[in-house]
Short mmCIF file of C-alpha atoms in Angstrom, two decimals:
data_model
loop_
_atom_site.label_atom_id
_atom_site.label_comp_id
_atom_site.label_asym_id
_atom_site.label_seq_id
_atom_site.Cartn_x
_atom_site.Cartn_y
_atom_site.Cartn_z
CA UNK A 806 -48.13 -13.94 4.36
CA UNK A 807 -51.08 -13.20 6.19
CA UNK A 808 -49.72 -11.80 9.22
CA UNK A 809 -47.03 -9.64 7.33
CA UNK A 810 -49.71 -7.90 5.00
CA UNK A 811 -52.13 -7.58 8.42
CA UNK A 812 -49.40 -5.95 10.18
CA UNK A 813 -48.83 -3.83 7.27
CA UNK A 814 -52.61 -2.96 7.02
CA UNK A 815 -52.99 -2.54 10.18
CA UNK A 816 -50.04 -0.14 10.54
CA UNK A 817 -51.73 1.58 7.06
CA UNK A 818 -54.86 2.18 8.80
CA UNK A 819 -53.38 3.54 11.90
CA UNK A 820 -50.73 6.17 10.07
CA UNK A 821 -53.98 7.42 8.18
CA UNK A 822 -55.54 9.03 11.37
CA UNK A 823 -51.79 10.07 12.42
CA UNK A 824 -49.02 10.31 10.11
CA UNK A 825 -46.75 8.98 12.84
CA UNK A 826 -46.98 6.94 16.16
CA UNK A 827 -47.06 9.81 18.71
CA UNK A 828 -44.85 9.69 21.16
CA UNK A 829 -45.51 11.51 24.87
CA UNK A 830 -42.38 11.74 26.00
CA UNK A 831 -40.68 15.44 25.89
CA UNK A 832 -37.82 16.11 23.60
CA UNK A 833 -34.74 18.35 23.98
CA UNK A 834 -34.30 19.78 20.64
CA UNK A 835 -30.32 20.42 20.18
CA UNK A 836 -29.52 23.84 19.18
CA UNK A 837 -26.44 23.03 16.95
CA UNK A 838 -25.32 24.61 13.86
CA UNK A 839 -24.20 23.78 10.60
CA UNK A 840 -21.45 25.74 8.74
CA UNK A 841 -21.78 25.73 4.83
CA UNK A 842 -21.39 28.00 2.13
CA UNK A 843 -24.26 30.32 2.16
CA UNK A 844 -27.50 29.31 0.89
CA UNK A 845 -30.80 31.00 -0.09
CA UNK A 846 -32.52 31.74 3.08
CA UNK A 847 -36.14 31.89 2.70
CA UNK A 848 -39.44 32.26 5.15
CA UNK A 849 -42.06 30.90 2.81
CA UNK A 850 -42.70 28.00 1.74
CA UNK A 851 -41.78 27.59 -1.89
CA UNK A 852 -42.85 24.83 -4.80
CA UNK A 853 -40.85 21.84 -6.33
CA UNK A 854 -40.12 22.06 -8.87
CA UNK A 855 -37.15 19.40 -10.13
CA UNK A 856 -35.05 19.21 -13.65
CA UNK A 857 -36.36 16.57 -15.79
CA UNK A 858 -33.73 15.40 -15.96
CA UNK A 859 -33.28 11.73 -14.53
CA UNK A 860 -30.44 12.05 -12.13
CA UNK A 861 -28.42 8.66 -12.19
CA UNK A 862 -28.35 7.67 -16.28
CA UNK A 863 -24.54 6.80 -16.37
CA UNK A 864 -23.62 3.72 -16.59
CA UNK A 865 -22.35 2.52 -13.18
CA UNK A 866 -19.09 0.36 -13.06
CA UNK A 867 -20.45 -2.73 -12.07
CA UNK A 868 -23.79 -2.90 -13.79
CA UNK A 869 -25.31 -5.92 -12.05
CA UNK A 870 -28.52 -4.46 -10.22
CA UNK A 871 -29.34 -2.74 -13.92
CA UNK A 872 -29.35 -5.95 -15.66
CA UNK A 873 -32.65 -8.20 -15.40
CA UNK A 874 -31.91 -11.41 -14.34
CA UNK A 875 -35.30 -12.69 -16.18
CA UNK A 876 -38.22 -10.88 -18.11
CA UNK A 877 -41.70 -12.36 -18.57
CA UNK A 878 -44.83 -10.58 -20.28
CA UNK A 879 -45.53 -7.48 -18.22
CA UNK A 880 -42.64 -7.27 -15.90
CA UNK A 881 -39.21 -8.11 -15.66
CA UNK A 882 -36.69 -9.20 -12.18
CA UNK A 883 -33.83 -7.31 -11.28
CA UNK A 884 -31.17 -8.26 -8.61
CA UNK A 885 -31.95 -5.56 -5.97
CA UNK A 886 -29.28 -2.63 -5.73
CA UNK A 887 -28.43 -3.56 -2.12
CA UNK A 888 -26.41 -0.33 -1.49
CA UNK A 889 -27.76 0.38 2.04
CA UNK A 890 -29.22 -1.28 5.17
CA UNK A 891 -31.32 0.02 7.21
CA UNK A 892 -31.00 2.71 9.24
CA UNK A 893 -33.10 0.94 12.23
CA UNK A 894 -31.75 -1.73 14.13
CA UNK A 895 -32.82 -5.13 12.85
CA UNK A 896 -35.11 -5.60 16.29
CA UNK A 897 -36.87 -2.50 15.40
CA UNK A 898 -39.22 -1.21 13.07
CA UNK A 899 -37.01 -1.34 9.25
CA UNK A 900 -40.48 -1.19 7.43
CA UNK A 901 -41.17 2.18 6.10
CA UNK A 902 -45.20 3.87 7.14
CA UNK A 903 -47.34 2.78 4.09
CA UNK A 904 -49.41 5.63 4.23
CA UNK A 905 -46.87 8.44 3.26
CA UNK A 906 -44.73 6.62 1.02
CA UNK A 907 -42.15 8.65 -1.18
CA UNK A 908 -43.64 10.62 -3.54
CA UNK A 909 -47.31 11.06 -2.33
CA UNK A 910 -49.36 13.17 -0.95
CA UNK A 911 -51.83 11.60 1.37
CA UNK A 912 -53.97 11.83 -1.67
CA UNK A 913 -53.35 15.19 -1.93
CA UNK A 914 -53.81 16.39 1.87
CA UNK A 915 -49.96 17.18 1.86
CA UNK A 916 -46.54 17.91 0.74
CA UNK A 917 -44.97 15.67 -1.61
CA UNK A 918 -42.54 13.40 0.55
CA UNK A 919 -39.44 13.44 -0.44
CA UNK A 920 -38.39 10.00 1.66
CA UNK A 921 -40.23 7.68 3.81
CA UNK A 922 -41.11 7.55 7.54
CA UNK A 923 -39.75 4.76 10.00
CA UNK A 924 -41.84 5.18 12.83
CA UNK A 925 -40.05 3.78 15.99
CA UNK A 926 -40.25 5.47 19.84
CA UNK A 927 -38.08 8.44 20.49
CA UNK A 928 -34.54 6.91 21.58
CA UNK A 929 -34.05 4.18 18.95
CA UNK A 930 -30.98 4.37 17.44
CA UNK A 931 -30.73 5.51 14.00
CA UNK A 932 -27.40 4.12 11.71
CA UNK A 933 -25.54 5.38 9.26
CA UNK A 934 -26.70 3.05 6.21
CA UNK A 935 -23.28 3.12 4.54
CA UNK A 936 -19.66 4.04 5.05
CA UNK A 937 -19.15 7.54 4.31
CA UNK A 938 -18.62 11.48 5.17
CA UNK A 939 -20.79 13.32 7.70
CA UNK A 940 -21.30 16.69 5.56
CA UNK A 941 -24.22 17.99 7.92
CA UNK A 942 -25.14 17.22 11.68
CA UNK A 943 -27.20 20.19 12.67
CA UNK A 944 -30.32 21.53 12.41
CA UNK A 945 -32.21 23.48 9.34
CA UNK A 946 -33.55 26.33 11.28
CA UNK A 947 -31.61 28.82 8.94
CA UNK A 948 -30.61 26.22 5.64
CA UNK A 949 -32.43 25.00 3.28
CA UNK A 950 -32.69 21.05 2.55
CA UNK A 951 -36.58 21.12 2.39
CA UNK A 952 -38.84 23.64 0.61
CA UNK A 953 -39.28 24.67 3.74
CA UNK A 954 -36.95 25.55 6.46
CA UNK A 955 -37.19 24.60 9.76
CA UNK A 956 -38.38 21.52 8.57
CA UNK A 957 -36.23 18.27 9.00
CA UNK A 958 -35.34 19.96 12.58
CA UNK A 959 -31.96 17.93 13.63
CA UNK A 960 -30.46 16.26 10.48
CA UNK A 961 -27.26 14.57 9.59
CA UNK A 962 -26.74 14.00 5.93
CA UNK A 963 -24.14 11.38 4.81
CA UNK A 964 -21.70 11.91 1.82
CA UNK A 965 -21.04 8.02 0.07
CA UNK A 966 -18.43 7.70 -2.69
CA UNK A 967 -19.80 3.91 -3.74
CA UNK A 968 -17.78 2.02 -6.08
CA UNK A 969 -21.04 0.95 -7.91
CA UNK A 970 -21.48 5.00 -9.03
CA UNK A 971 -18.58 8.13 -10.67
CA UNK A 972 -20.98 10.50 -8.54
CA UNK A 973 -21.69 10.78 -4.78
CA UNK A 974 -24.80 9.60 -3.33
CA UNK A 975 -26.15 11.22 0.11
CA UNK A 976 -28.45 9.45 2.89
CA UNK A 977 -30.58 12.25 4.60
CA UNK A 978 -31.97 11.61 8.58
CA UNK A 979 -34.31 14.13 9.96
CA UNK A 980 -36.44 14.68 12.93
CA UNK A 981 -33.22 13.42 15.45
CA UNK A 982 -33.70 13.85 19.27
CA UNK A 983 -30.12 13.22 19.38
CA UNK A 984 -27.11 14.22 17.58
CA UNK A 985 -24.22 11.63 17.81
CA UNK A 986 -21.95 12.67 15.10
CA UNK A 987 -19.93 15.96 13.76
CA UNK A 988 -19.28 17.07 10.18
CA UNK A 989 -15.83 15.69 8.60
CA UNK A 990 -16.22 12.70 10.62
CA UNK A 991 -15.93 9.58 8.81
CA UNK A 992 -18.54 6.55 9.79
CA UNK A 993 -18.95 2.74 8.70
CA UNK A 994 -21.78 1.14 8.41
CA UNK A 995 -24.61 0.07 10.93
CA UNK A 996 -22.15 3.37 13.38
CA UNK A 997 -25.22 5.15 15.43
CA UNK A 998 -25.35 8.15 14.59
CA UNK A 999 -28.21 9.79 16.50
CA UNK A 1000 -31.44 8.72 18.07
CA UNK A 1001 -34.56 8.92 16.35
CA UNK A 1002 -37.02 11.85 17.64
CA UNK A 1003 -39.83 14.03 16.74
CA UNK A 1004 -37.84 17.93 16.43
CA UNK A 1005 -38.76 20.01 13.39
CA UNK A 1006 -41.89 19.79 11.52
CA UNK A 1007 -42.40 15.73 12.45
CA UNK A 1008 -45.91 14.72 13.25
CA UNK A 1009 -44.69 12.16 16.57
CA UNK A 1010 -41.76 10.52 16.43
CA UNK A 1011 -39.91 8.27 13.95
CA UNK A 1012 -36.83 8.63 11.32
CA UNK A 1013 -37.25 10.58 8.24
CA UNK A 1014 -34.61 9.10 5.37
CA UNK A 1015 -34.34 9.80 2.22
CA UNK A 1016 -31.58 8.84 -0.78
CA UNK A 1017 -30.16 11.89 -2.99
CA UNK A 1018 -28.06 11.40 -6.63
CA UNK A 1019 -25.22 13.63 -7.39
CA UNK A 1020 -26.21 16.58 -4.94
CA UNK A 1021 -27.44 17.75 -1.78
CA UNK A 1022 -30.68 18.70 -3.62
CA UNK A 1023 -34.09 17.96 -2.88
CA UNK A 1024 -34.76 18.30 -5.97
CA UNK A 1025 -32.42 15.23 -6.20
CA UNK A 1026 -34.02 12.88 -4.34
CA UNK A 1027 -34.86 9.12 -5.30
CA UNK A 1028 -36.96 6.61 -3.33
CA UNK A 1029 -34.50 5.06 -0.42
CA UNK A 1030 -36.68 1.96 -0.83
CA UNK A 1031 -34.98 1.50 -5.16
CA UNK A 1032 -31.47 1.32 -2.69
CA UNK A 1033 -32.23 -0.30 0.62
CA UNK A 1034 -31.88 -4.27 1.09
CA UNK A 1035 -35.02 -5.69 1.40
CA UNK A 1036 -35.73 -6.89 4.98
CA UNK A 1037 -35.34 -10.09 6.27
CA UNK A 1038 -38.80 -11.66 8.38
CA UNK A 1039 -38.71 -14.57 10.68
CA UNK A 1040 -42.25 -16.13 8.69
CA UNK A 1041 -41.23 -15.39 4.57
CA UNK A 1042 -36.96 -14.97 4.49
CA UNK A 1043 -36.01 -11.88 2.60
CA UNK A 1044 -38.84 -10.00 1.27
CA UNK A 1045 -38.46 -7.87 -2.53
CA UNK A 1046 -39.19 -4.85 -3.86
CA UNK A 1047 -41.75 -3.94 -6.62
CA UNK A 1048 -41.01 -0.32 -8.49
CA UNK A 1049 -44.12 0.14 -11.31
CA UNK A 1050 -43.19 1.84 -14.96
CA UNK A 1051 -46.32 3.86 -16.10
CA UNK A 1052 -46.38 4.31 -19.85
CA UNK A 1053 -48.29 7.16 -20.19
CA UNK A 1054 -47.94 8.63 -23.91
CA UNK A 1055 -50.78 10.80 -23.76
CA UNK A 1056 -49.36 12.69 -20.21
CA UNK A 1057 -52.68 12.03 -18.55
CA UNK A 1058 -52.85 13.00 -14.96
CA UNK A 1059 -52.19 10.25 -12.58
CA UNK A 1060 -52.39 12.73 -9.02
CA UNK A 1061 -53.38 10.76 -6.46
CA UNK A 1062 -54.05 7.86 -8.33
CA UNK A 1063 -54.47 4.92 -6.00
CA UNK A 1064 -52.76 1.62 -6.96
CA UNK A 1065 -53.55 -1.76 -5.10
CA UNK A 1066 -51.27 -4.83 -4.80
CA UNK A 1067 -53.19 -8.01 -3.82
CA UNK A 1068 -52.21 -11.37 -3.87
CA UNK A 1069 -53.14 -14.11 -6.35
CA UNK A 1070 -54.93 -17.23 -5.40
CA UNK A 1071 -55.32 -16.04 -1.92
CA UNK A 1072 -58.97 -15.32 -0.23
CA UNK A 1073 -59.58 -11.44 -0.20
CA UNK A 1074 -61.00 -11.91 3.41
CA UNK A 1075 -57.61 -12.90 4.95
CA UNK A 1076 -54.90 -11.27 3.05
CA UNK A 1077 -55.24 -7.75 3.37
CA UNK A 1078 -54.34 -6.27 -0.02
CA UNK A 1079 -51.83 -3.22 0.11
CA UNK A 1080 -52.07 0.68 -1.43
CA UNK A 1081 -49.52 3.45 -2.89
CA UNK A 1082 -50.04 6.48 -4.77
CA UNK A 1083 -48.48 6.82 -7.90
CA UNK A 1084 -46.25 9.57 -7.39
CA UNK A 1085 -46.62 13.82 -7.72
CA UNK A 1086 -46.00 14.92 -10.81
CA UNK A 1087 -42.98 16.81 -9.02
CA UNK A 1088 -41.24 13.63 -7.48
CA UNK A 1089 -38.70 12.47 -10.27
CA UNK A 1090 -38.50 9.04 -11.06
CA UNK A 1091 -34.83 7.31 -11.33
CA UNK A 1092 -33.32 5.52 -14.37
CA UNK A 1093 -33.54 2.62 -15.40
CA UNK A 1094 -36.52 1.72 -13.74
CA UNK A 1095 -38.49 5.28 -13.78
CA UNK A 1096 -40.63 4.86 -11.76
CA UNK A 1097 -44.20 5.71 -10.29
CA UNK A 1098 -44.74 3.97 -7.87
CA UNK A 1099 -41.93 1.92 -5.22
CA UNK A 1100 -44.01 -0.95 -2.94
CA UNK A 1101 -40.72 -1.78 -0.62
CA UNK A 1102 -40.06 -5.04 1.72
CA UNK A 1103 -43.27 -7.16 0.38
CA UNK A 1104 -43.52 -10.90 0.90
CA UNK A 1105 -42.28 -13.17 -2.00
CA UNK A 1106 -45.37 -14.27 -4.16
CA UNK A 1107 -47.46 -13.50 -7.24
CA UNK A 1108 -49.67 -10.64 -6.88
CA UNK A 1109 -52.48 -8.54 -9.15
CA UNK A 1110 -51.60 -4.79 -9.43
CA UNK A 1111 -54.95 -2.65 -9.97
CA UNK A 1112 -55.58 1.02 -10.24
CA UNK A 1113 -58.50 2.98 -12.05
CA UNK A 1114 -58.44 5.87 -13.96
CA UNK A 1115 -61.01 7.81 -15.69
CA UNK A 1116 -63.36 4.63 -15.48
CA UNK A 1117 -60.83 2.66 -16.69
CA UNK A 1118 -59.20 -0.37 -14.52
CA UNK A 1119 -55.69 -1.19 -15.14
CA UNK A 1120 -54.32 -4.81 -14.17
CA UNK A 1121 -51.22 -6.63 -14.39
CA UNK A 1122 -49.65 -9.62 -12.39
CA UNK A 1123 -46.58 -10.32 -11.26
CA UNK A 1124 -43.85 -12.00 -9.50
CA UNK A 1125 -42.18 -10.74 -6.32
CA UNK A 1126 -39.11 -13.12 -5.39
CA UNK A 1127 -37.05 -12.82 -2.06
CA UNK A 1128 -33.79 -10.34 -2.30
CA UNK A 1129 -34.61 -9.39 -6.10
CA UNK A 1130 -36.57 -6.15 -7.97
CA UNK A 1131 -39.08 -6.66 -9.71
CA UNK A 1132 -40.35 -4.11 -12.28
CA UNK A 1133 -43.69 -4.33 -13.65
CA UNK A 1134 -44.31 -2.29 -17.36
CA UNK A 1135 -48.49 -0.79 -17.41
CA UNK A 1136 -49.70 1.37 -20.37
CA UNK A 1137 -52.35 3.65 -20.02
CA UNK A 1138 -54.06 5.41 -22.77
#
């Protein structure tokens, strides 16, 4: 454990002076377009502002990644949703940049982020992470997919029809050097797509992905790391996912709120604890779990969640287990 959660601080640490490995080498940025119906073109940047509504609350056919396997006081386990792999090779980086996770800001120094960053040199290969449609495989220069254009710079997004789901679900992947696909084509899974790059508004290079419900939307948009299978490591097996419920009854402002995820019975000067930010107000959270907060591929284990608000600490602990979900239930007042 302690050389996955060093690795993981260390890469924290490193993302917070540069949002992205920077990569030297020169990129061709392909001038391809997309034809779709016509969209609002804009030139400023413009706010998000999402439905409240929660976007995936019907009942999917085979409900076995909504059922908890076990609940104890404070949390319950869910069998993770497994619906895509990762869009990296396995002997590249799968692990998403801690410090820009979906739905933060950088404690408020940017944009809300509507996915998460894989940082890997310009040239990996980026694959699709499930059979489907490719809808887009252009660039954003004149369409909107961002709140800003000109954003996401080369970008296929993939159409799935999952048997799990009555509605489509779309992968998004953004900043490409390379463009390998065309729209109407179908792919499988694990088919390369593109290569990953640094083109549009990308600070070095690495793959932007996100996960939409129902729509091309951004407003649409739920964290990839609810829908991706956990990675598998060489020193702890599969790793899980922990997604945190904040009951919050009185609305009370959580922006940039800073939550920590240490483990238990461990010494605090060898395993490195991890951070998140509890989600913008703007992100929307995703039934059932709704969500604030996603902490993706972490080694199995108990572990102490802490964050502080108005003086106040908030704790809970929990269980992580390999391959599984676990969702933990805090109430502030």
């Amino acid at each position: 454990m302690r050389r996955l959660l060093t690795r993981i601080g260390i890469l924290f640490f490193i993302s917070m002076g540069c949002a992205c490995a920077v990569d030297s080498s020169t990129i061709e940025v392909l001038n391809q377009t997309v034809t779709l119906p016509k969209v609002e073109r804009i030139t400023e940047p413009v706010s998000i502002t999402p439905s409240l509504e929660l976007y995936n609350t019907q009942t999917p056919k085979q409900p076995g990644f909504f059922t908890a396997l076990q609940c104890e006081p404070g949390y319950c386990i869910y069998p993770a949703p497994d619906l895509f792999q990762s869009p990296i090779p396995v002997d590249k980086r799968q692990i998403a940049d801690v410090s820009y996770r979906y739905g933060s800001t950088e404690m408020g120094q940017r944009e809300p982020h509507l996915g998460i960053e894989l940082v890997n040199a310009s040239g990996t290969p980026v694959l699709a992470a499930a059979d489907g449609e490719v809808i887009v495989a252009g660039n954003d220069d004149e369409t909107r997919y961002h709140p800003y254009i000109k954003f996401y710079g080369n970008l296929i997004i993939l159409k799935h029809n999952l048997p799990e789901f009555d509605f489509p679900i779309y992968t998004l992947y953004a900043h490409l050097s390379r463009i390998d696909v065309e729209i109407g084509q179908m792919v499988t899974a694990g088919h390369q797509i593109g290569l990953v790059g640094a083109s549009g508004a990308a600070i070095g290079s690495h793959l932007h992905f996100e996960v939409r419900l129902k729509d091309m939307e951004y407003t649409s948009t739920s964290n990839p790391e609810l829908w991706l299978t956990p990675v598998t490591t060489s020193d702890f097996g599969q790793l899980g996912i922990l997604a945190i419920h904040i009951d919050n009854p009185q609305r009370i402002s959580l922006n940039s709120v800073q939550v920590t995820l240490r483990p238990v019975s461990s010494k605090p000067d060898i395993d490195m604890p991890v951070y998140g930010e509890i989600y913008d107000k703007s992100i929307p959270h995703t039934e059932p779990w709704d969500e604030s907060i996603v902490f993706g591929n972490i080694a199995p284990g108990n572990y102490e969640i802490v964050f502080e608000k108005n003086g106040v600490y908030y704790r809970a602990t929990v269980t992580i287990e390999p391959g599984n979900l676990t969702l933990a239930n805090i109430n502030i007042n």
